[in-house]
């Protein structure tokens, strides 16, 4: 008899860690859907009901009010900051100060960012605040979702902006560093159970908050929650 699969919706920023650690979970097979939190929330709002959800913590109160997750179940997993990556053979831009960041962004041939992810939303607001939105967006490579560093591999962009853990998912790219502290934004990620979660889903939550998973999150460049 085929064992039922657990459904896990997850933010992209923990994919590297989950790819490393999920093969060790043996209580049930896990079917994972990766998307930005905004996309996951839209899918749940439209009726999807994953048994386990990993997303930006700020999304959980509304989902609990919707009746989609167990309001007592959310647990913080990790934090992720935003960074910039370049092609492997490129010189690293100086990102020490906001002025350095501004210079790097305005001198780039094309900057890649995602329109739906938390990092892309912050970046779009940031370049407005820096007064360079028109200049950057005139030649930006804006993705609906996905890993922005992939645009460095085919030449669509020469700078990619995203969560540091998402940039690390594309090992052929080179991480230049985080955004300067003055304009950095950290996103906290949490895990929760769906309202119809099975006992195996609870085991998965316990596993992904346990020491093996915590080590995988750290190895993937995520910070402690």
JSON list of C-alpha atoms in Angstrom, two decimals:
[
{"chain": "A", "resi": 1, "resn": "UNK", "atom": "CA", "xyz": [0.00, 0.00, 0.00]},
{"chain": "A", "resi": 2, "resn": "UNK", "atom": "CA", "xyz": [1.37, 3.40, -1.02]},
{"chain": "A", "resi": 3, "resn": "UNK", "atom": "CA", "xyz": [2.10, 5.67, 1.91]},
{"chain": "A", "resi": 4, "resn": "UNK", "atom": "CA", "xyz": [0.31, 9.04, 1.73]},
{"chain": "A", "resi": 5, "resn": "UNK", "atom": "CA", "xyz": [2.56, 11.99, 0.96]},
{"chain": "A", "resi": 6, "resn": "UNK", "atom": "CA", "xyz": [2.82, 14.94, 3.30]},
{"chain": "A", "resi": 7, "resn": "UNK", "atom": "CA", "xyz": [2.29, 18.31, 1.64]},
{"chain": "A", "resi": 8, "resn": "UNK", "atom": "CA", "xyz": [4.79, 21.01, 2.59]},
{"chain": "A", "resi": 9, "resn": "UNK", "atom": "CA", "xyz": [4.60, 24.56, 1.25]},
{"chain": "A", "resi": 10, "resn": "UNK", "atom": "CA", "xyz": [7.89, 26.37, 1.74]},
{"chain": "A", "resi": 11, "resn": "UNK", "atom": "CA", "xyz": [9.46, 29.74, 1.09]},
{"chain": "A", "resi": 12, "resn": "UNK", "atom": "CA", "xyz": [12.37, 29.65, -1.34]},
{"chain": "A", "resi": 13, "resn": "UNK", "atom": "CA", "xyz": [14.90, 30.91, 1.19]},
{"chain": "A", "resi": 14, "resn": "UNK", "atom": "CA", "xyz": [15.12, 27.56, 3.02]},
{"chain": "A", "resi": 15, "resn": "UNK", "atom": "CA", "xyz": [15.28, 25.34, -0.08]},
{"chain": "A", "resi": 16, "resn": "UNK", "atom": "CA", "xyz": [19.02, 24.68, 0.17]},
{"chain": "A", "resi": 17, "resn": "UNK", "atom": "CA", "xyz": [18.63, 23.54, 3.78]},
{"chain": "A", "resi": 18, "resn": "UNK", "atom": "CA", "xyz": [15.55, 21.42, 3.08]},
{"chain": "A", "resi": 19, "resn": "UNK", "atom": "CA", "xyz": [17.20, 19.73, 0.10]},
{"chain": "A", "resi": 20, "resn": "UNK", "atom": "CA", "xyz": [20.01, 18.73, 2.46]},
{"chain": "A", "resi": 21, "resn": "UNK", "atom": "CA", "xyz": [17.94, 17.54, 5.41]},
{"chain": "A", "resi": 22, "resn": "UNK", "atom": "CA", "xyz": [14.62, 16.17, 4.10]},
{"chain": "A", "resi": 23, "resn": "UNK", "atom": "CA", "xyz": [16.08, 12.89, 2.78]},
{"chain": "A", "resi": 24, "resn": "UNK", "atom": "CA", "xyz": [16.76, 11.97, 6.42]},
{"chain": "A", "resi": 25, "resn": "UNK", "atom": "CA", "xyz": [13.04, 12.25, 7.31]},
{"chain": "A", "resi": 26, "resn": "UNK", "atom": "CA", "xyz": [11.57, 8.76, 7.00]},
{"chain": "A", "resi": 27, "resn": "UNK", "atom": "CA", "xyz": [8.16, 8.93, 8.70]},
{"chain": "A", "resi": 28, "resn": "UNK", "atom": "CA", "xyz": [6.44, 9.70, 5.38]},
{"chain": "A", "resi": 29, "resn": "UNK", "atom": "CA", "xyz": [7.33, 10.90, 1.87]},
{"chain": "A", "resi": 30, "resn": "UNK", "atom": "CA", "xyz": [7.18, 14.70, 1.59]},
{"chain": "A", "resi": 31, "resn": "UNK", "atom": "CA", "xyz": [5.92, 16.62, -1.43]},
{"chain": "A", "resi": 32, "resn": "UNK", "atom": "CA", "xyz": [7.36, 20.15, -1.31]},
{"chain": "A", "resi": 33, "resn": "UNK", "atom": "CA", "xyz": [6.13, 23.22, -3.20]},
{"chain": "A", "resi": 34, "resn": "UNK", "atom": "CA", "xyz": [8.59, 26.14, -3.17]},
{"chain": "A", "resi": 35, "resn": "UNK", "atom": "CA", "xyz": [7.42, 29.69, -3.80]},
{"chain": "A", "resi": 36, "resn": "UNK", "atom": "CA", "xyz": [7.79, 33.18, -2.32]},
{"chain": "A", "resi": 37, "resn": "UNK", "atom": "CA", "xyz": [5.64, 33.69, 0.77]},
{"chain": "A", "resi": 38, "resn": "UNK", "atom": "CA", "xyz": [3.28, 36.03, -1.11]},
{"chain": "A", "resi": 39, "resn": "UNK", "atom": "CA", "xyz": [2.61, 33.31, -3.68]},
{"chain": "A", "resi": 40, "resn": "UNK", "atom": "CA", "xyz": [2.11, 30.64, -1.00]},
{"chain": "A", "resi": 41, "resn": "UNK", "atom": "CA", "xyz": [-0.34, 32.88, 0.87]},
{"chain": "A", "resi": 42, "resn": "UNK", "atom": "CA", "xyz": [-2.30, 33.49, -2.34]},
{"chain": "A", "resi": 43, "resn": "UNK", "atom": "CA", "xyz": [-2.51, 29.76, -2.99]},
{"chain": "A", "resi": 44, "resn": "UNK", "atom": "CA", "xyz": [-3.75, 29.09, 0.53]},
{"chain": "A", "resi": 45, "resn": "UNK", "atom": "CA", "xyz": [-6.24, 31.96, 0.34]},
{"chain": "A", "resi": 46, "resn": "UNK", "atom": "CA", "xyz": [-7.58, 30.38, -2.85]},
{"chain": "A", "resi": 47, "resn": "UNK", "atom": "CA", "xyz": [-8.14, 27.07, -1.06]},
{"chain": "A", "resi": 48, "resn": "UNK", "atom": "CA", "xyz": [-4.88, 25.10, -0.92]},
{"chain": "A", "resi": 49, "resn": "UNK", "atom": "CA", "xyz": [-4.34, 23.40, 2.44]},
{"chain": "A", "resi": 50, "resn": "UNK", "atom": "CA", "xyz": [-0.79, 22.15, 3.01]},
{"chain": "A", "resi": 51, "resn": "UNK", "atom": "CA", "xyz": [-0.19, 20.06, 6.11]},
{"chain": "A", "resi": 52, "resn": "UNK", "atom": "CA", "xyz": [2.98, 22.01, 6.91]},
{"chain": "A", "resi": 53, "resn": "UNK", "atom": "CA", "xyz": [3.91, 25.56, 5.94]},
{"chain": "A", "resi": 54, "resn": "UNK", "atom": "CA", "xyz": [7.25, 27.41, 6.11]},
{"chain": "A", "resi": 55, "resn": "UNK", "atom": "CA", "xyz": [6.90, 31.11, 5.40]},
{"chain": "A", "resi": 56, "resn": "UNK", "atom": "CA", "xyz": [7.74, 34.58, 6.63]},
{"chain": "A", "resi": 57, "resn": "UNK", "atom": "CA", "xyz": [6.44, 34.83, 10.18]},
{"chain": "A", "resi": 58, "resn": "UNK", "atom": "CA", "xyz": [4.33, 37.92, 9.52]},
{"chain": "A", "resi": 59, "resn": "UNK", "atom": "CA", "xyz": [2.06, 35.87, 7.24]},
{"chain": "A", "resi": 60, "resn": "UNK", "atom": "CA", "xyz": [0.85, 33.48, 9.92]},
{"chain": "A", "resi": 61, "resn": "UNK", "atom": "CA", "xyz": [-1.68, 35.57, 11.90]},
{"chain": "A", "resi": 62, "resn": "UNK", "atom": "CA", "xyz": [-3.85, 36.17, 8.82]},
{"chain": "A", "resi": 63, "resn": "UNK", "atom": "CA", "xyz": [-3.62, 32.49, 7.84]},
{"chain": "A", "resi": 64, "resn": "UNK", "atom": "CA", "xyz": [-4.67, 31.47, 11.35]},
{"chain": "A", "resi": 65, "resn": "UNK", "atom": "CA", "xyz": [-7.62, 33.86, 11.16]},
{"chain": "A", "resi": 66, "resn": "UNK", "atom": "CA", "xyz": [-8.51, 32.31, 7.80]},
{"chain": "A", "resi": 67, "resn": "UNK", "atom": "CA", "xyz": [-8.60, 28.90, 9.48]},
{"chain": "A", "resi": 68, "resn": "UNK", "atom": "CA", "xyz": [-5.82, 27.51, 7.31]},
{"chain": "A", "resi": 69, "resn": "UNK", "atom": "CA", "xyz": [-3.23, 26.80, 10.01]},
{"chain": "A", "resi": 70, "resn": "UNK", "atom": "CA", "xyz": [-3.27, 25.69, 13.63]},
{"chain": "A", "resi": 71, "resn": "UNK", "atom": "CA", "xyz": [-2.79, 29.00, 15.50]},
{"chain": "A", "resi": 72, "resn": "UNK", "atom": "CA", "xyz": [-0.94, 27.27, 18.35]},
{"chain": "A", "resi": 73, "resn": "UNK", "atom": "CA", "xyz": [1.62, 25.59, 16.10]},
{"chain": "A", "resi": 74, "resn": "UNK", "atom": "CA", "xyz": [3.91, 28.29, 14.58]},
{"chain": "A", "resi": 75, "resn": "UNK", "atom": "CA", "xyz": [7.57, 28.10, 15.63]},
{"chain": "A", "resi": 76, "resn": "UNK", "atom": "CA", "xyz": [10.37, 30.39, 14.49]},
{"chain": "A", "resi": 77, "resn": "UNK", "atom": "CA", "xyz": [13.00, 28.65, 12.36]},
{"chain": "A", "resi": 78, "resn": "UNK", "atom": "CA", "xyz": [15.58, 31.15, 11.15]},
{"chain": "A", "resi": 79, "resn": "UNK", "atom": "CA", "xyz": [16.27, 34.64, 9.83]},
{"chain": "A", "resi": 80, "resn": "UNK", "atom": "CA", "xyz": [17.60, 35.63, 6.45]},
{"chain": "A", "resi": 81, "resn": "UNK", "atom": "CA", "xyz": [19.19, 38.87, 5.28]},
{"chain": "A", "resi": 82, "resn": "UNK", "atom": "CA", "xyz": [19.37, 40.27, 1.76]},
{"chain": "A", "resi": 83, "resn": "UNK", "atom": "CA", "xyz": [22.53, 40.25, -0.31]},
{"chain": "A", "resi": 84, "resn": "UNK", "atom": "CA", "xyz": [23.97, 40.71, -3.78]},
{"chain": "A", "resi": 85, "resn": "UNK", "atom": "CA", "xyz": [25.63, 38.15, -6.05]},
{"chain": "A", "resi": 86, "resn": "UNK", "atom": "CA", "xyz": [27.73, 38.51, -9.18]},
{"chain": "A", "resi": 87, "resn": "UNK", "atom": "CA", "xyz": [28.98, 36.10, -11.87]},
{"chain": "A", "resi": 88, "resn": "UNK", "atom": "CA", "xyz": [31.77, 33.80, -10.69]},
{"chain": "A", "resi": 89, "resn": "UNK", "atom": "CA", "xyz": [34.43, 35.56, -12.74]},
{"chain": "A", "resi": 90, "resn": "UNK", "atom": "CA", "xyz": [33.35, 39.12, -11.90]},
{"chain": "A", "resi": 91, "resn": "UNK", "atom": "CA", "xyz": [35.03, 41.55, -9.52]},
{"chain": "A", "resi": 92, "resn": "UNK", "atom": "CA", "xyz": [33.20, 41.97, -6.23]},
{"chain": "A", "resi": 93, "resn": "UNK", "atom": "CA", "xyz": [31.50, 45.36, -5.82]},
{"chain": "A", "resi": 94, "resn": "UNK", "atom": "CA", "xyz": [32.11, 47.34, -2.64]},
{"chain": "A", "resi": 95, "resn": "UNK", "atom": "CA", "xyz": [28.96, 47.17, -0.50]},
{"chain": "A", "resi": 96, "resn": "UNK", "atom": "CA", "xyz": [30.42, 48.70, 2.65]},
{"chain": "A", "resi": 97, "resn": "UNK", "atom": "CA", "xyz": [28.18, 51.77, 2.75]},
{"chain": "A", "resi": 98, "resn": "UNK", "atom": "CA", "xyz": [24.89, 52.95, 1.27]},
{"chain": "A", "resi": 99, "resn": "UNK", "atom": "CA", "xyz": [26.82, 55.22, -1.10]},
{"chain": "A", "resi": 100, "resn": "UNK", "atom": "CA", "xyz": [28.88, 52.23, -2.25]},
{"chain": "A", "resi": 101, "resn": "UNK", "atom": "CA", "xyz": [25.69, 50.25, -2.81]},
{"chain": "A", "resi": 102, "resn": "UNK", "atom": "CA", "xyz": [24.16, 53.11, -4.79]},
{"chain": "A", "resi": 103, "resn": "UNK", "atom": "CA", "xyz": [27.26, 53.28, -6.99]},
{"chain": "A", "resi": 104, "resn": "UNK", "atom": "CA", "xyz": [27.22, 49.52, -7.61]},
{"chain": "A", "resi": 105, "resn": "UNK", "atom": "CA", "xyz": [23.55, 49.49, -8.56]},
{"chain": "A", "resi": 106, "resn": "UNK", "atom": "CA", "xyz": [23.70, 52.49, -10.88]},
{"chain": "A", "resi": 107, "resn": "UNK", "atom": "CA", "xyz": [26.83, 51.28, -12.67]},
{"chain": "A", "resi": 108, "resn": "UNK", "atom": "CA", "xyz": [25.50, 47.75, -13.27]},
{"chain": "A", "resi": 109, "resn": "UNK", "atom": "CA", "xyz": [24.45, 46.76, -16.77]},
{"chain": "A", "resi": 110, "resn": "UNK", "atom": "CA", "xyz": [21.37, 45.06, -15.31]},
{"chain": "A", "resi": 111, "resn": "UNK", "atom": "CA", "xyz": [20.24, 44.25, -11.76]},
{"chain": "A", "resi": 112, "resn": "UNK", "atom": "CA", "xyz": [18.03, 41.18, -11.23]},
{"chain": "A", "resi": 113, "resn": "UNK", "atom": "CA", "xyz": [15.43, 41.02, -8.49]},
{"chain": "A", "resi": 114, "resn": "UNK", "atom": "CA", "xyz": [12.11, 39.28, -7.87]},
{"chain": "A", "resi": 115, "resn": "UNK", "atom": "CA", "xyz": [8.88, 41.20, -7.83]},
{"chain": "A", "resi": 116, "resn": "UNK", "atom": "CA", "xyz": [7.04, 38.86, -5.44]},
{"chain": "A", "resi": 117, "resn": "UNK", "atom": "CA", "xyz": [9.65, 37.85, -2.85]},
{"chain": "A", "resi": 118, "resn": "UNK", "atom": "CA", "xyz": [10.25, 39.73, 0.40]},
{"chain": "A", "resi": 119, "resn": "UNK", "atom": "CA", "xyz": [13.74, 40.71, -0.77]},
{"chain": "A", "resi": 120, "resn": "UNK", "atom": "CA", "xyz": [12.45, 42.07, -4.07]},
{"chain": "A", "resi": 121, "resn": "UNK", "atom": "CA", "xyz": [9.69, 44.06, -2.41]},
{"chain": "A", "resi": 122, "resn": "UNK", "atom": "CA", "xyz": [12.23, 45.58, 0.00]},
{"chain": "A", "resi": 123, "resn": "UNK", "atom": "CA", "xyz": [14.66, 46.27, -2.84]},
{"chain": "A", "resi": 124, "resn": "UNK", "atom": "CA", "xyz": [12.00, 48.00, -4.95]},
{"chain": "A", "resi": 125, "resn": "UNK", "atom": "CA", "xyz": [11.19, 50.29, -2.02]},
{"chain": "A", "resi": 126, "resn": "UNK", "atom": "CA", "xyz": [14.89, 50.83, -1.28]},
{"chain": "A", "resi": 127, "resn": "UNK", "atom": "CA", "xyz": [15.82, 52.07, -4.73]},
{"chain": "A", "resi": 128, "resn": "UNK", "atom": "CA", "xyz": [12.87, 54.46, -4.55]},
{"chain": "A", "resi": 129, "resn": "UNK", "atom": "CA", "xyz": [14.20, 55.79, -1.23]},
{"chain": "A", "resi": 130, "resn": "UNK", "atom": "CA", "xyz": [17.70, 56.11, -2.72]},
{"chain": "A", "resi": 131, "resn": "UNK", "atom": "CA", "xyz": [16.33, 58.05, -5.68]},
{"chain": "A", "resi": 132, "resn": "UNK", "atom": "CA", "xyz": [17.66, 55.60, -8.26]},
{"chain": "A", "resi": 133, "resn": "UNK", "atom": "CA", "xyz": [14.55, 53.55, -9.08]},
{"chain": "A", "resi": 134, "resn": "UNK", "atom": "CA", "xyz": [14.09, 54.98, -12.57]},
{"chain": "A", "resi": 135, "resn": "UNK", "atom": "CA", "xyz": [17.75, 54.49, -13.44]},
{"chain": "A", "resi": 136, "resn": "UNK", "atom": "CA", "xyz": [17.92, 50.92, -12.09]},
{"chain": "A", "resi": 137, "resn": "UNK", "atom": "CA", "xyz": [14.55, 49.76, -13.40]},
{"chain": "A", "resi": 138, "resn": "UNK", "atom": "CA", "xyz": [15.24, 51.06, -16.89]},
{"chain": "A", "resi": 139, "resn": "UNK", "atom": "CA", "xyz": [17.58, 48.11, -17.39]},
{"chain": "A", "resi": 140, "resn": "UNK", "atom": "CA", "xyz": [16.60, 45.75, -14.56]},
{"chain": "A", "resi": 141, "resn": "UNK", "atom": "CA", "xyz": [15.81, 42.07, -15.00]},
{"chain": "A", "resi": 142, "resn": "UNK", "atom": "CA", "xyz": [12.67, 41.62, -12.90]},
{"chain": "A", "resi": 143, "resn": "UNK", "atom": "CA", "xyz": [11.51, 38.05, -12.29]},
{"chain": "A", "resi": 144, "resn": "UNK", "atom": "CA", "xyz": [7.99, 37.06, -11.18]},
{"chain": "A", "resi": 145, "resn": "UNK", "atom": "CA", "xyz": [9.61, 34.53, -8.81]},
{"chain": "A", "resi": 146, "resn": "UNK", "atom": "CA", "xyz": [12.53, 32.11, -8.63]},
{"chain": "A", "resi": 147, "resn": "UNK", "atom": "CA", "xyz": [16.25, 32.39, -7.96]},
{"chain": "A", "resi": 148, "resn": "UNK", "atom": "CA", "xyz": [17.59, 35.70, -9.24]},
{"chain": "A", "resi": 149, "resn": "UNK", "atom": "CA", "xyz": [21.22, 34.49, -9.34]},
{"chain": "A", "resi": 150, "resn": "UNK", "atom": "CA", "xyz": [20.29, 32.22, -12.26]},
{"chain": "A", "resi": 151, "resn": "UNK", "atom": "CA", "xyz": [20.18, 35.36, -14.42]},
{"chain": "A", "resi": 152, "resn": "UNK", "atom": "CA", "xyz": [23.92, 35.77, -13.83]},
{"chain": "A", "resi": 153, "resn": "UNK", "atom": "CA", "xyz": [24.61, 32.45, -15.52]},
{"chain": "A", "resi": 154, "resn": "UNK", "atom": "CA", "xyz": [23.06, 33.33, -18.87]},
{"chain": "A", "resi": 155, "resn": "UNK", "atom": "CA", "xyz": [24.14, 36.98, -18.92]},
{"chain": "A", "resi": 156, "resn": "UNK", "atom": "CA", "xyz": [20.74, 38.56, -18.37]},
{"chain": "A", "resi": 157, "resn": "UNK", "atom": "CA", "xyz": [22.11, 40.48, -15.37]},
{"chain": "A", "resi": 158, "resn": "UNK", "atom": "CA", "xyz": [25.44, 41.23, -13.72]},
{"chain": "A", "resi": 159, "resn": "UNK", "atom": "CA", "xyz": [24.08, 41.84, -10.20]},
{"chain": "A", "resi": 160, "resn": "UNK", "atom": "CA", "xyz": [21.42, 39.73, -8.47]},
{"chain": "A", "resi": 161, "resn": "UNK", "atom": "CA", "xyz": [19.55, 40.78, -5.33]},
{"chain": "A", "resi": 162, "resn": "UNK", "atom": "CA", "xyz": [17.82, 38.25, -3.06]},
{"chain": "A", "resi": 163, "resn": "UNK", "atom": "CA", "xyz": [17.92, 36.61, 0.34]},
{"chain": "A", "resi": 164, "resn": "UNK", "atom": "CA", "xyz": [21.47, 35.42, 0.97]},
{"chain": "A", "resi": 165, "resn": "UNK", "atom": "CA", "xyz": [20.28, 31.82, 1.39]},
{"chain": "A", "resi": 166, "resn": "UNK", "atom": "CA", "xyz": [18.51, 32.02, -1.99]},
{"chain": "A", "resi": 167, "resn": "UNK", "atom": "CA", "xyz": [21.62, 33.39, -3.69]},
{"chain": "A", "resi": 168, "resn": "UNK", "atom": "CA", "xyz": [23.56, 30.47, -2.21]},
{"chain": "A", "resi": 169, "resn": "UNK", "atom": "CA", "xyz": [21.20, 28.04, -4.00]},
{"chain": "A", "resi": 170, "resn": "UNK", "atom": "CA", "xyz": [23.03, 28.93, -7.25]},
{"chain": "A", "resi": 171, "resn": "UNK", "atom": "CA", "xyz": [26.62, 27.84, -6.47]},
{"chain": "A", "resi": 172, "resn": "UNK", "atom": "CA", "xyz": [27.95, 29.00, -9.85]},
{"chain": "A", "resi": 173, "resn": "UNK", "atom": "CA", "xyz": [27.31, 32.59, -8.73]},
{"chain": "A", "resi": 174, "resn": "UNK", "atom": "CA", "xyz": [29.52, 34.48, -6.28]},
{"chain": "A", "resi": 175, "resn": "UNK", "atom": "CA", "xyz": [28.00, 36.25, -3.28]},
{"chain": "A", "resi": 176, "resn": "UNK", "atom": "CA", "xyz": [29.42, 39.77, -3.00]},
{"chain": "A", "resi": 177, "resn": "UNK", "atom": "CA", "xyz": [27.98, 40.32, 0.47]},
{"chain": "A", "resi": 178, "resn": "UNK", "atom": "CA", "xyz": [24.95, 41.53, 2.39]},
{"chain": "A", "resi": 179, "resn": "UNK", "atom": "CA", "xyz": [23.33, 44.92, 1.98]},
{"chain": "A", "resi": 180, "resn": "UNK", "atom": "CA", "xyz": [24.81, 47.59, 4.28]},
{"chain": "A", "resi": 181, "resn": "UNK", "atom": "CA", "xyz": [23.36, 47.48, 7.79]},
{"chain": "A", "resi": 182, "resn": "UNK", "atom": "CA", "xyz": [21.60, 50.83, 7.34]},
{"chain": "A", "resi": 183, "resn": "UNK", "atom": "CA", "xyz": [19.38, 49.44, 4.57]},
{"chain": "A", "resi": 184, "resn": "UNK", "atom": "CA", "xyz": [19.35, 45.73, 5.48]},
{"chain": "A", "resi": 185, "resn": "UNK", "atom": "CA", "xyz": [16.10, 43.89, 6.17]},
{"chain": "A", "resi": 186, "resn": "UNK", "atom": "CA", "xyz": [15.94, 40.54, 7.92]},
{"chain": "A", "resi": 187, "resn": "UNK", "atom": "CA", "xyz": [13.03, 38.20, 7.34]},
{"chain": "A", "resi": 188, "resn": "UNK", "atom": "CA", "xyz": [12.09, 35.75, 10.07]},
{"chain": "A", "resi": 189, "resn": "UNK", "atom": "CA", "xyz": [10.84, 32.39, 8.85]},
{"chain": "A", "resi": 190, "resn": "UNK", "atom": "CA", "xyz": [8.51, 30.16, 10.84]},
{"chain": "A", "resi": 191, "resn": "UNK", "atom": "CA", "xyz": [6.95, 26.74, 10.43]},
{"chain": "A", "resi": 192, "resn": "UNK", "atom": "CA", "xyz": [3.32, 25.83, 11.23]},
{"chain": "A", "resi": 193, "resn": "UNK", "atom": "CA", "xyz": [0.86, 22.98, 10.87]},
{"chain": "A", "resi": 194, "resn": "UNK", "atom": "CA", "xyz": [-2.21, 23.09, 8.68]},
{"chain": "A", "resi": 195, "resn": "UNK", "atom": "CA", "xyz": [-5.56, 22.60, 10.38]},
{"chain": "A", "resi": 196, "resn": "UNK", "atom": "CA", "xyz": [-5.92, 19.11, 8.94]},
{"chain": "A", "resi": 197, "resn": "UNK", "atom": "CA", "xyz": [-2.35, 18.03, 9.66]},
{"chain": "A", "resi": 198, "resn": "UNK", "atom": "CA", "xyz": [-1.70, 14.34, 10.22]},
{"chain": "A", "resi": 199, "resn": "UNK", "atom": "CA", "xyz": [0.42, 12.89, 13.05]},
{"chain": "A", "resi": 200, "resn": "UNK", "atom": "CA", "xyz": [3.23, 12.49, 10.49]},
{"chain": "A", "resi": 201, "resn": "UNK", "atom": "CA", "xyz": [3.01, 16.23, 9.79]},
{"chain": "A", "resi": 202, "resn": "UNK", "atom": "CA", "xyz": [3.65, 16.89, 13.47]},
{"chain": "A", "resi": 203, "resn": "UNK", "atom": "CA", "xyz": [6.67, 14.59, 13.22]},
{"chain": "A", "resi": 204, "resn": "UNK", "atom": "CA", "xyz": [7.90, 16.63, 10.25]},
{"chain": "A", "resi": 205, "resn": "UNK", "atom": "CA", "xyz": [7.52, 19.89, 12.18]},
{"chain": "A", "resi": 206, "resn": "UNK", "atom": "CA", "xyz": [9.45, 18.39, 15.11]},
{"chain": "A", "resi": 207, "resn": "UNK", "atom": "CA", "xyz": [12.14, 17.15, 12.72]},
{"chain": "A", "resi": 208, "resn": "UNK", "atom": "CA", "xyz": [12.52, 20.55, 11.00]},
{"chain": "A", "resi": 209, "resn": "UNK", "atom": "CA", "xyz": [12.91, 22.30, 14.35]},
{"chain": "A", "resi": 210, "resn": "UNK", "atom": "CA", "xyz": [15.39, 19.70, 15.62]},
{"chain": "A", "resi": 211, "resn": "UNK", "atom": "CA", "xyz": [19.21, 19.81, 15.76]},
{"chain": "A", "resi": 212, "resn": "UNK", "atom": "CA", "xyz": [19.87, 18.23, 12.34]},
{"chain": "A", "resi": 213, "resn": "UNK", "atom": "CA", "xyz": [17.67, 20.79, 10.60]},
{"chain": "A", "resi": 214, "resn": "UNK", "atom": "CA", "xyz": [19.05, 23.69, 12.66]},
{"chain": "A", "resi": 215, "resn": "UNK", "atom": "CA", "xyz": [22.55, 22.72, 11.50]},
{"chain": "A", "resi": 216, "resn": "UNK", "atom": "CA", "xyz": [21.36, 22.57, 7.88]},
{"chain": "A", "resi": 217, "resn": "UNK", "atom": "CA", "xyz": [19.83, 26.05, 8.15]},
{"chain": "A", "resi": 218, "resn": "UNK", "atom": "CA", "xyz": [23.12, 27.43, 9.49]},
{"chain": "A", "resi": 219, "resn": "UNK", "atom": "CA", "xyz": [25.09, 25.69, 6.75]},
{"chain": "A", "resi": 220, "resn": "UNK", "atom": "CA", "xyz": [22.79, 27.30, 4.16]},
{"chain": "A", "resi": 221, "resn": "UNK", "atom": "CA", "xyz": [23.63, 30.77, 5.47]},
{"chain": "A", "resi": 222, "resn": "UNK", "atom": "CA", "xyz": [20.52, 31.34, 7.56]},
{"chain": "A", "resi": 223, "resn": "UNK", "atom": "CA", "xyz": [20.77, 33.06, 10.94]},
{"chain": "A", "resi": 224, "resn": "UNK", "atom": "CA", "xyz": [19.23, 31.78, 14.20]},
{"chain": "A", "resi": 225, "resn": "UNK", "atom": "CA", "xyz": [15.65, 32.94, 14.73]}
]
